Every structure is written in structure tokens, then in C-alpha cells.
mmCIF file with all atom_site columns, C-alpha atoms in Angstrom:
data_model
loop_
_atom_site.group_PDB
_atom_site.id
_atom_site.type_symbol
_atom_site.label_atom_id
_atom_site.label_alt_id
_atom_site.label_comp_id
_atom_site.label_asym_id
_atom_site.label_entity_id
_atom_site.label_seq_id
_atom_site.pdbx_PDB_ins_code
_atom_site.Cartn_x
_atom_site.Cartn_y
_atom_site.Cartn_z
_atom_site.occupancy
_atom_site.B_iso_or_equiv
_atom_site.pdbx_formal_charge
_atom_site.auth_seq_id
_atom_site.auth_comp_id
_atom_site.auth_asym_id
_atom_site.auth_atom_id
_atom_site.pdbx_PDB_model_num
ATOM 1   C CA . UNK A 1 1   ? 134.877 6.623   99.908  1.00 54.00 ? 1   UNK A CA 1
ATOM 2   C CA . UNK A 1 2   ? 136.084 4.703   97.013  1.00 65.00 ? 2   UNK A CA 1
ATOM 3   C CA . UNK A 1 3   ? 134.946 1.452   98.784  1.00 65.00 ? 3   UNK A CA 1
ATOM 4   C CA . UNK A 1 4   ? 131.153 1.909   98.462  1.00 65.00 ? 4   UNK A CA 1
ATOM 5   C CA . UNK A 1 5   ? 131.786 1.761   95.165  1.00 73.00 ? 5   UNK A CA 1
ATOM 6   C CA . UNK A 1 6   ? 132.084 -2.397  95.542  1.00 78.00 ? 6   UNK A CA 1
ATOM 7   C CA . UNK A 1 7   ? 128.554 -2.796  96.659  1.00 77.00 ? 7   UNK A CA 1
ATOM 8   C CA . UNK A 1 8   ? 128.581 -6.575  94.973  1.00 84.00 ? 8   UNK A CA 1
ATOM 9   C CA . UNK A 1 9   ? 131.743 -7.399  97.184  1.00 92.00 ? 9   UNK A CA 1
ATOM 10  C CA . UNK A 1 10  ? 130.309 -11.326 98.556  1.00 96.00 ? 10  UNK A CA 1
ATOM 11  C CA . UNK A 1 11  ? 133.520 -11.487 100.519 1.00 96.00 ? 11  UNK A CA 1
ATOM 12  C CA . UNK A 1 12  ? 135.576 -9.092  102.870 1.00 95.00 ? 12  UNK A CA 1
ATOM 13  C CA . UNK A 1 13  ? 138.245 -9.879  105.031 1.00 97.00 ? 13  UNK A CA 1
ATOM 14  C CA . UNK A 1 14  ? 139.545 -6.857  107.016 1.00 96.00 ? 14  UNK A CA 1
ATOM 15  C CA . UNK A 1 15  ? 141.448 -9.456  109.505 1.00 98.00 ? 15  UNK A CA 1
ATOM 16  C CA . UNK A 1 16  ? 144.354 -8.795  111.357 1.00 98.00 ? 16  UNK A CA 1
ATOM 17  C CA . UNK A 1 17  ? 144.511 -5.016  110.576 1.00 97.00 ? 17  UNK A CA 1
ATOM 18  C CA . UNK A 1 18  ? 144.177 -2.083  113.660 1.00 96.00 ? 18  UNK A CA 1
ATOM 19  C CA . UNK A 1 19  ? 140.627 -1.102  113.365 1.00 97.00 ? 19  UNK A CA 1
ATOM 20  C CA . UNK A 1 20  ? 138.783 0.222   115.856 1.00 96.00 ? 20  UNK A CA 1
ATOM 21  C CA . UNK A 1 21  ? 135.431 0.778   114.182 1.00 94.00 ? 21  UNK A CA 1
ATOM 22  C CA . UNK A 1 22  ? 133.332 0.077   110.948 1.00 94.00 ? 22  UNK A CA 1
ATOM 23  C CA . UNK A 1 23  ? 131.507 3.313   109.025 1.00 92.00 ? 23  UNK A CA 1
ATOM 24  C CA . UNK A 1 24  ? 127.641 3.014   108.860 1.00 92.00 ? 24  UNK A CA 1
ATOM 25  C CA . UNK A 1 25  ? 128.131 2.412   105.125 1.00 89.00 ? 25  UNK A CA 1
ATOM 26  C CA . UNK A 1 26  ? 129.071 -1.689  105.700 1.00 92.00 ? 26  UNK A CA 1
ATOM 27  C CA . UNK A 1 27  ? 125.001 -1.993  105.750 1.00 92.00 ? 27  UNK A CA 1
ATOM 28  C CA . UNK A 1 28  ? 125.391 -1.432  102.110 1.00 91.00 ? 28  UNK A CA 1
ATOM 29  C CA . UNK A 1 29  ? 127.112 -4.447  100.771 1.00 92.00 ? 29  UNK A CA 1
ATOM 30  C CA . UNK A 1 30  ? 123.689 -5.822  100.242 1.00 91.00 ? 30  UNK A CA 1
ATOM 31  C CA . UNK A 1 31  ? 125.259 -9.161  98.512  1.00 95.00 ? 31  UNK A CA 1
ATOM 32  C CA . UNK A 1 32  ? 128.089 -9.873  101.324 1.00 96.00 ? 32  UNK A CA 1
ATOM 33  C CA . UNK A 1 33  ? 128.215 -13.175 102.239 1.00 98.00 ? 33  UNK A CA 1
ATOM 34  C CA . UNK A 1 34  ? 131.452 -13.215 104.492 1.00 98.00 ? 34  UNK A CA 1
ATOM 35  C CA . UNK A 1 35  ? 132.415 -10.990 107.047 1.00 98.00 ? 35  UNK A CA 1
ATOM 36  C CA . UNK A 1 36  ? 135.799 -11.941 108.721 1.00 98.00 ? 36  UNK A CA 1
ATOM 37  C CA . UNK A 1 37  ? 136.796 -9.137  111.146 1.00 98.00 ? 37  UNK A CA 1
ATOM 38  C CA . UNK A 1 38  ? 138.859 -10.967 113.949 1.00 98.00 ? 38  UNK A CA 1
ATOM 39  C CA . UNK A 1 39  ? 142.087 -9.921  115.025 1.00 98.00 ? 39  UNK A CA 1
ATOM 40  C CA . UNK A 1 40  ? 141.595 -6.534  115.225 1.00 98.00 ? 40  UNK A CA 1
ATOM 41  C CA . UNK A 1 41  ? 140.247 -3.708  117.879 1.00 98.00 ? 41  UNK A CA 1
ATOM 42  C CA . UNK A 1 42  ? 136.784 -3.418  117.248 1.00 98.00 ? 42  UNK A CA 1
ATOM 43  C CA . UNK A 1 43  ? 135.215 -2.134  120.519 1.00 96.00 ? 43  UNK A CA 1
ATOM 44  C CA . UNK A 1 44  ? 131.821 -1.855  118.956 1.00 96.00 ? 44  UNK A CA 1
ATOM 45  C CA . UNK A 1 45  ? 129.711 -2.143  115.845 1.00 97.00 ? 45  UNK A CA 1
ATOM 46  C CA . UNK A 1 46  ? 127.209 0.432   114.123 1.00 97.00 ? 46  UNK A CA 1
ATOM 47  C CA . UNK A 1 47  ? 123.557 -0.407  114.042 1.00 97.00 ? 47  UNK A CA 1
ATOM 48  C CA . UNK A 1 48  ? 123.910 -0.679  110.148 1.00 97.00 ? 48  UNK A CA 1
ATOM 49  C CA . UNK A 1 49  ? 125.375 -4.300  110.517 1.00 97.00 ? 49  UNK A CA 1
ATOM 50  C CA . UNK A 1 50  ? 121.858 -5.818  110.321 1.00 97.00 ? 50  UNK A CA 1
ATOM 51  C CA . UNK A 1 51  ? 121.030 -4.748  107.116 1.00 96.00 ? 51  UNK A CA 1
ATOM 52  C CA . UNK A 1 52  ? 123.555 -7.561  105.793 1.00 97.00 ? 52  UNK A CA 1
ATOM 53  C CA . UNK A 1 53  ? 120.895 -9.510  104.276 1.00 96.00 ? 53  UNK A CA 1
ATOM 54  C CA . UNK A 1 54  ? 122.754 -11.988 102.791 1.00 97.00 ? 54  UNK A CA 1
ATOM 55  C CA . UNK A 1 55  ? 125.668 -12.321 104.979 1.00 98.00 ? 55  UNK A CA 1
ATOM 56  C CA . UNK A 1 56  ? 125.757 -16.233 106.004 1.00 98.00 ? 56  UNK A CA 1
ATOM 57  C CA . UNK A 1 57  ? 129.481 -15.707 107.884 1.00 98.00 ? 57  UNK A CA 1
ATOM 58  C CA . UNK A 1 58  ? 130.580 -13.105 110.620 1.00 98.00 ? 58  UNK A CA 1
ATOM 59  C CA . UNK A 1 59  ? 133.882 -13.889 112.298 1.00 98.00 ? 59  UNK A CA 1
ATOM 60  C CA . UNK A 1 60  ? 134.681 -11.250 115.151 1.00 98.00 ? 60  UNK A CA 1
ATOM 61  C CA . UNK A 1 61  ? 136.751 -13.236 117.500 1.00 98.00 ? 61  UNK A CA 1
ATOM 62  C CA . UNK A 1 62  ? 139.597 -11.530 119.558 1.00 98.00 ? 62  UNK A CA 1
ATOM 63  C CA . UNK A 1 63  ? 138.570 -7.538  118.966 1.00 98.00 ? 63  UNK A CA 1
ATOM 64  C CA . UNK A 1 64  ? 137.713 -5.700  122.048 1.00 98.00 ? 64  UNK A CA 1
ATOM 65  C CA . UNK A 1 65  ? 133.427 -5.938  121.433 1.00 98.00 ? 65  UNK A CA 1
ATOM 66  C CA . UNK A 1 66  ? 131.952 -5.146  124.793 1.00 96.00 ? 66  UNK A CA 1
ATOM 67  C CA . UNK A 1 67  ? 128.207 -5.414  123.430 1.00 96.00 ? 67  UNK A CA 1
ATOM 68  C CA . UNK A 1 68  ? 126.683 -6.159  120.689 1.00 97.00 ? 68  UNK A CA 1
ATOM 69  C CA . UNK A 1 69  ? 124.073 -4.044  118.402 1.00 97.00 ? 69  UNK A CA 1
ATOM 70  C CA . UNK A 1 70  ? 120.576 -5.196  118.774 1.00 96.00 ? 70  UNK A CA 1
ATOM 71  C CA . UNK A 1 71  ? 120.368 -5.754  114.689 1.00 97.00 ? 71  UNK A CA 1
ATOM 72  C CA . UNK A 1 72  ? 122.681 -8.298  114.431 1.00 97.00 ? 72  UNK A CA 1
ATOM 73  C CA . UNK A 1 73  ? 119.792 -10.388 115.498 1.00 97.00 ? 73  UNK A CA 1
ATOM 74  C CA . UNK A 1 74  ? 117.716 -9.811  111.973 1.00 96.00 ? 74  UNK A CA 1
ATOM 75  C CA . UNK A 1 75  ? 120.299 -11.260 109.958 1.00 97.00 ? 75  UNK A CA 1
ATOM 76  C CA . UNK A 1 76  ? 118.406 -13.835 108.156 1.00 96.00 ? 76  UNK A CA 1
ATOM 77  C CA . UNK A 1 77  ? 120.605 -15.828 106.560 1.00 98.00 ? 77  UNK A CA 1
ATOM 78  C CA . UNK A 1 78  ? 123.487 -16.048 109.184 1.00 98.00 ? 78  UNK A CA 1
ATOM 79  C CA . UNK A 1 79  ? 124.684 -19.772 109.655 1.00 98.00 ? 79  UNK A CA 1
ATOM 80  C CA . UNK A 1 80  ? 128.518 -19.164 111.729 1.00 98.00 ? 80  UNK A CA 1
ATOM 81  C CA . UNK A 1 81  ? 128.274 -16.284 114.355 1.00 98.00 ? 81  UNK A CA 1
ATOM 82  C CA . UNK A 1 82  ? 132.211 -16.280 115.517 1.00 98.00 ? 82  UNK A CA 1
ATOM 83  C CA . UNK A 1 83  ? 132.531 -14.295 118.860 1.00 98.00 ? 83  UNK A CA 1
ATOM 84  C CA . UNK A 1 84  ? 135.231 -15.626 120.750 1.00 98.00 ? 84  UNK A CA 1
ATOM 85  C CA . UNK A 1 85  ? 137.547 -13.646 122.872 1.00 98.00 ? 85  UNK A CA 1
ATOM 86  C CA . UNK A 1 86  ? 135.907 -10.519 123.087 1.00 98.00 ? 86  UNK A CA 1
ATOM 87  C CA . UNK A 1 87  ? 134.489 -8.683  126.449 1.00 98.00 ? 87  UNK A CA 1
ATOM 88  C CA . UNK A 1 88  ? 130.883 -9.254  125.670 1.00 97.00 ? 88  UNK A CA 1
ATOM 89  C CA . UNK A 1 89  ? 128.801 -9.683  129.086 1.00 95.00 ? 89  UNK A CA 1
ATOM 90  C CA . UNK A 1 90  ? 125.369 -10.258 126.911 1.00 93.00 ? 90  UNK A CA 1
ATOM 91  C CA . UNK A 1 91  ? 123.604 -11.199 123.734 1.00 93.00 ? 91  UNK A CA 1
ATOM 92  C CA . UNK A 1 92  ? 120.989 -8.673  122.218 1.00 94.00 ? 92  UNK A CA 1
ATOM 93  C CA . UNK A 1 93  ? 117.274 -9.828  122.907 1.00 94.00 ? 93  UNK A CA 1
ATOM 94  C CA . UNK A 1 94  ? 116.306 -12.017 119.521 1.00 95.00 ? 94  UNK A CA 1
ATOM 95  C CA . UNK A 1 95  ? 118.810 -14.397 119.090 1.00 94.00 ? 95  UNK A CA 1
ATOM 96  C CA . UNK A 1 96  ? 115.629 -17.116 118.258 1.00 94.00 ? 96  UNK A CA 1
ATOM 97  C CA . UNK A 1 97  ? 115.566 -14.709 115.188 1.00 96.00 ? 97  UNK A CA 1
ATOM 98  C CA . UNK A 1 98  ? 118.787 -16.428 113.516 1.00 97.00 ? 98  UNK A CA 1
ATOM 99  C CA . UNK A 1 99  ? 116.980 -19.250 112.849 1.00 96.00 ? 99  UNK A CA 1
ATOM 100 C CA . UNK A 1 100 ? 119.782 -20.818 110.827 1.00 97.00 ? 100 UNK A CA 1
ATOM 101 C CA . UNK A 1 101 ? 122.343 -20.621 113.017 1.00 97.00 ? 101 UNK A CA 1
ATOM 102 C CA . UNK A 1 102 ? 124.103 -23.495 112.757 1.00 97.00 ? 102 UNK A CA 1
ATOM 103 C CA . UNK A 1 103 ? 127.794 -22.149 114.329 1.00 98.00 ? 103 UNK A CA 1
ATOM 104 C CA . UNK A 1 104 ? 127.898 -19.692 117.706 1.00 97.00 ? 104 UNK A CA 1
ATOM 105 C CA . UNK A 1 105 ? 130.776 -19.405 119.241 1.00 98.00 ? 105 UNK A CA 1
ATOM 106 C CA . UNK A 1 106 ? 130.837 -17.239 122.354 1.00 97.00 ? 106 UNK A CA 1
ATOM 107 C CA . UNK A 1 107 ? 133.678 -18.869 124.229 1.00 97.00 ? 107 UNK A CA 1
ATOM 108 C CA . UNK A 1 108 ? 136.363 -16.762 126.188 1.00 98.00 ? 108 UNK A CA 1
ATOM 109 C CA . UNK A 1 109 ? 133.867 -13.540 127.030 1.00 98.00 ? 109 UNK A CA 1
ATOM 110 C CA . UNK A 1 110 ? 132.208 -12.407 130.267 1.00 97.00 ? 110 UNK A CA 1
ATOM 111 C CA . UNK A 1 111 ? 128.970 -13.737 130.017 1.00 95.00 ? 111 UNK A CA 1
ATOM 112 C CA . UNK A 1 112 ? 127.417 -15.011 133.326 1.00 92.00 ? 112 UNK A CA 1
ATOM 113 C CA . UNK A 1 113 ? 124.270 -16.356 131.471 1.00 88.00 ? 113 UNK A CA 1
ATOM 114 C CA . UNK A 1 114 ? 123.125 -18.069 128.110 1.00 87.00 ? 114 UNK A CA 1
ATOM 115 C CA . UNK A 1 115 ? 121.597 -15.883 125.942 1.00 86.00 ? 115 UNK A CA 1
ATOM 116 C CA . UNK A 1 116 ? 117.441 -16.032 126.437 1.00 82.00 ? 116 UNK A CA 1
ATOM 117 C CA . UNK A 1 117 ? 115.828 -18.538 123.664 1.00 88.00 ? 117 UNK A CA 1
ATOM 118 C CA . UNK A 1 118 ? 119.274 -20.373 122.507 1.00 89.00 ? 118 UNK A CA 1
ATOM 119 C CA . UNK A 1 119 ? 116.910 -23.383 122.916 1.00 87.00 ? 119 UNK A CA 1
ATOM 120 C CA . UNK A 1 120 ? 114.858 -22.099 120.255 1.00 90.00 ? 120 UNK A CA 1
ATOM 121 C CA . UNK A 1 121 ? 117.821 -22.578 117.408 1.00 92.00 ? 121 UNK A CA 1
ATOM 122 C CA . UNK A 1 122 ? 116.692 -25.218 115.980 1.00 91.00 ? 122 UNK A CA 1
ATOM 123 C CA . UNK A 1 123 ? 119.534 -25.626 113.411 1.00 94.00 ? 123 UNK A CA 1
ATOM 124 C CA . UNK A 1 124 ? 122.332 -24.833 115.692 1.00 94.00 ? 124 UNK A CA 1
ATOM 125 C CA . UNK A 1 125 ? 124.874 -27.670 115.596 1.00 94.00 ? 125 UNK A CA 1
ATOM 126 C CA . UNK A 1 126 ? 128.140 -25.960 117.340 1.00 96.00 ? 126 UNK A CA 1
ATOM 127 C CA . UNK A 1 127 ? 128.537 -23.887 120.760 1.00 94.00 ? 127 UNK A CA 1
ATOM 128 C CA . UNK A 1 128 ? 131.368 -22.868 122.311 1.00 95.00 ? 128 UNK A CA 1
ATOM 129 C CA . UNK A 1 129 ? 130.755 -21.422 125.447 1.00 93.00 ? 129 UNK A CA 1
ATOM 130 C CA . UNK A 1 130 ? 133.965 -22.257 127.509 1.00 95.00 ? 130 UNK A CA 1
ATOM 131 C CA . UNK A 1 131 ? 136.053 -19.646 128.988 1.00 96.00 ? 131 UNK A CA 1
ATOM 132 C CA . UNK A 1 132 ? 132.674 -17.297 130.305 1.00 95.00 ? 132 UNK A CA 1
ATOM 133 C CA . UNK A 1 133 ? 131.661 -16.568 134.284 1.00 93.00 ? 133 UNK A CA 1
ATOM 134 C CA . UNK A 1 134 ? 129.054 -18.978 134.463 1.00 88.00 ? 134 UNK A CA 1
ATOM 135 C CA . UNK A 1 135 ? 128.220 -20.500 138.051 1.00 83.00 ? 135 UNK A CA 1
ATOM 136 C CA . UNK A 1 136 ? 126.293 -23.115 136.717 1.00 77.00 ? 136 UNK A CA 1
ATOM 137 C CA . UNK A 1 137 ? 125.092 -25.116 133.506 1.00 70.00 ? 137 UNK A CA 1
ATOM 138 C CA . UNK A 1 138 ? 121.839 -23.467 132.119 1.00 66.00 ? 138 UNK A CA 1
ATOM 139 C CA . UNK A 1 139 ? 118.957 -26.139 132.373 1.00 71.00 ? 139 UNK A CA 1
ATOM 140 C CA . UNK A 1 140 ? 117.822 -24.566 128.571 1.00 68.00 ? 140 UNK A CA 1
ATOM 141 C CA . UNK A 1 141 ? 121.063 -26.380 126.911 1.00 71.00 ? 141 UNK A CA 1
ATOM 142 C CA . UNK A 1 142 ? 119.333 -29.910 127.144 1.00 70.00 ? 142 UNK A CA 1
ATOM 143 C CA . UNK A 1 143 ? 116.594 -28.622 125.317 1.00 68.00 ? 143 UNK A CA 1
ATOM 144 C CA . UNK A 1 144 ? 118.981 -28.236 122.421 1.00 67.00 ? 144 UNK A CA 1
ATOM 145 C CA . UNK A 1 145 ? 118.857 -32.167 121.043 1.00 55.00 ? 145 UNK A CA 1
ATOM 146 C CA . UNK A 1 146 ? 120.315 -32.156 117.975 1.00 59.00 ? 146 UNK A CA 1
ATOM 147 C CA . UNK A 1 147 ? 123.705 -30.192 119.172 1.00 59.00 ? 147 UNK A CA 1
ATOM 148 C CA . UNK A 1 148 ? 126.526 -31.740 117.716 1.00 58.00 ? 148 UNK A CA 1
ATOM 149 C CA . UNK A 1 149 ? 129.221 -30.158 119.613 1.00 55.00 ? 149 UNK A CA 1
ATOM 150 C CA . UNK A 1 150 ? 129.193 -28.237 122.605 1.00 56.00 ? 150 UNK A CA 1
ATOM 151 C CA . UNK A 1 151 ? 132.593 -27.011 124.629 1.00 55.00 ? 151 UNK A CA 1
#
């Protein structure tokens, strides 16, 4: 309860704890700008996550994520999405909306195809995509020119 009281909190690192969930009222920390959540046992996030308007970092690697909610993909300002080593077996529709991505990593998951539009990030400079159940290597990734590293 106490927490919502730090509404102008710009950085929170709940890393390497036990959690299993986040309460609705993270959408609140309007002026967030990192997020670092790995290392713990998130299984899944609330809808609440996209009202982070000013969050530029999300780290989530190695919780227990087995989908993803569909507002993460109106997070206008996100540049690193960090998703490695969860159980994810898809992206939300909308990913074209992070428009300055410039980080995704969604290495070590189940995912069996590249999320729809990845082409269209422009900005996007890093992808990790190792580690997933792909049987072969999406025709859309040559689209992406200007991708500086790609494992």
C-alpha cells in the first residue's frame, strides 16, 4: 500500500526476489523509466503494464512468462524489451507499435515464429532470437537492414 505512494519512482528493480505477480497498481508509476524484473517467477503480467508511458527499459528475462499482455505493445517510449528465458510461445499483435525499439531480446523461449511486423521496427538494432523452435529462418528478417546484431 505504502508503495503507491512513490508515484515519481523513474527506477525499480524488483530483481532476483520470489514474485509471482505484479498488482494492477504498477500502471501508476506514470514517470518509470526502468523496469528490471528478471530473476524471479513471474508467470504473467496485468493488463495495467501498458500504461507505463514513459518506461524506455523492461528487463523480464528468466521468470516463468508464458504470454504476454496485449498492452505491452502501446508503450511508446520503450527502446530495450528483455525477454529471454521465459516460456513465451507468441508476441501480442502490435509489436510495429514500439516504434523505438532498438533492443528485443526473445532468445531461449518457445516461439516457433517471428512475431508479425518485426520488419516494420525501424529502429531496432539488437535481436536475440536463439534458443526458440523455429524450423526455419523467417524471410521478414532481411527486410530488417539496419540490424546491427542478430543471434
Amino acid at each position: 500500500e505504502d508503495f503507491d505512494r512513490l508515484r515519481q519512482l523513474r527506477v525499480l528493480d524488483l530483481s532476483a526476489n520470489q514474485l509471482k505477480g505484479l498488482p494492477a497498481s504498477i500502471g501508476n508509476f506514470a514517470e518509470l523509466r526502468v523496469l528490471n524484473l528478471k530473476s524471479n517467477r513471474l508467470q504473467s503480467l496485468p493488463e495495467e503494464i501498458g500504461q507505463l508511458s514513459s518506461l524506455m527499459m523492461l528487463e523480464l528475462r528468466d521468470n516463468q512468462l508464458k504470454e504476454l499482455p496485449g498492452s505491452i505493445t502501446k508503450l511508446p517510449k520503450i527502446r530495450e524489451l528483455y525477454l529471454k528465458a521465459n516460456k513465451l510461445k507468441s508476441f501480442p499483435p502490435g509489436i510495429e507499435n514500439l516504434s523505438l525499439l532498438l533492443k528485443l531480446d526473445l532468445s531461449e523461449n518457445k516461439l516457433k515464429e517471428v512475431p508479425e511486423n518485426l520488419s516494420k521496427l525501424r529502429e531496432l538494432r539488437m535481436l536475440w532470437l536463439k534458443g526458440n523452435k523455429f524450423n526455419t529462418i523467417p524471410e521478414e528478417l532481411s527486410s530488417i537492414c539496419d540490424l546491427g546484431n542478430l543471434s
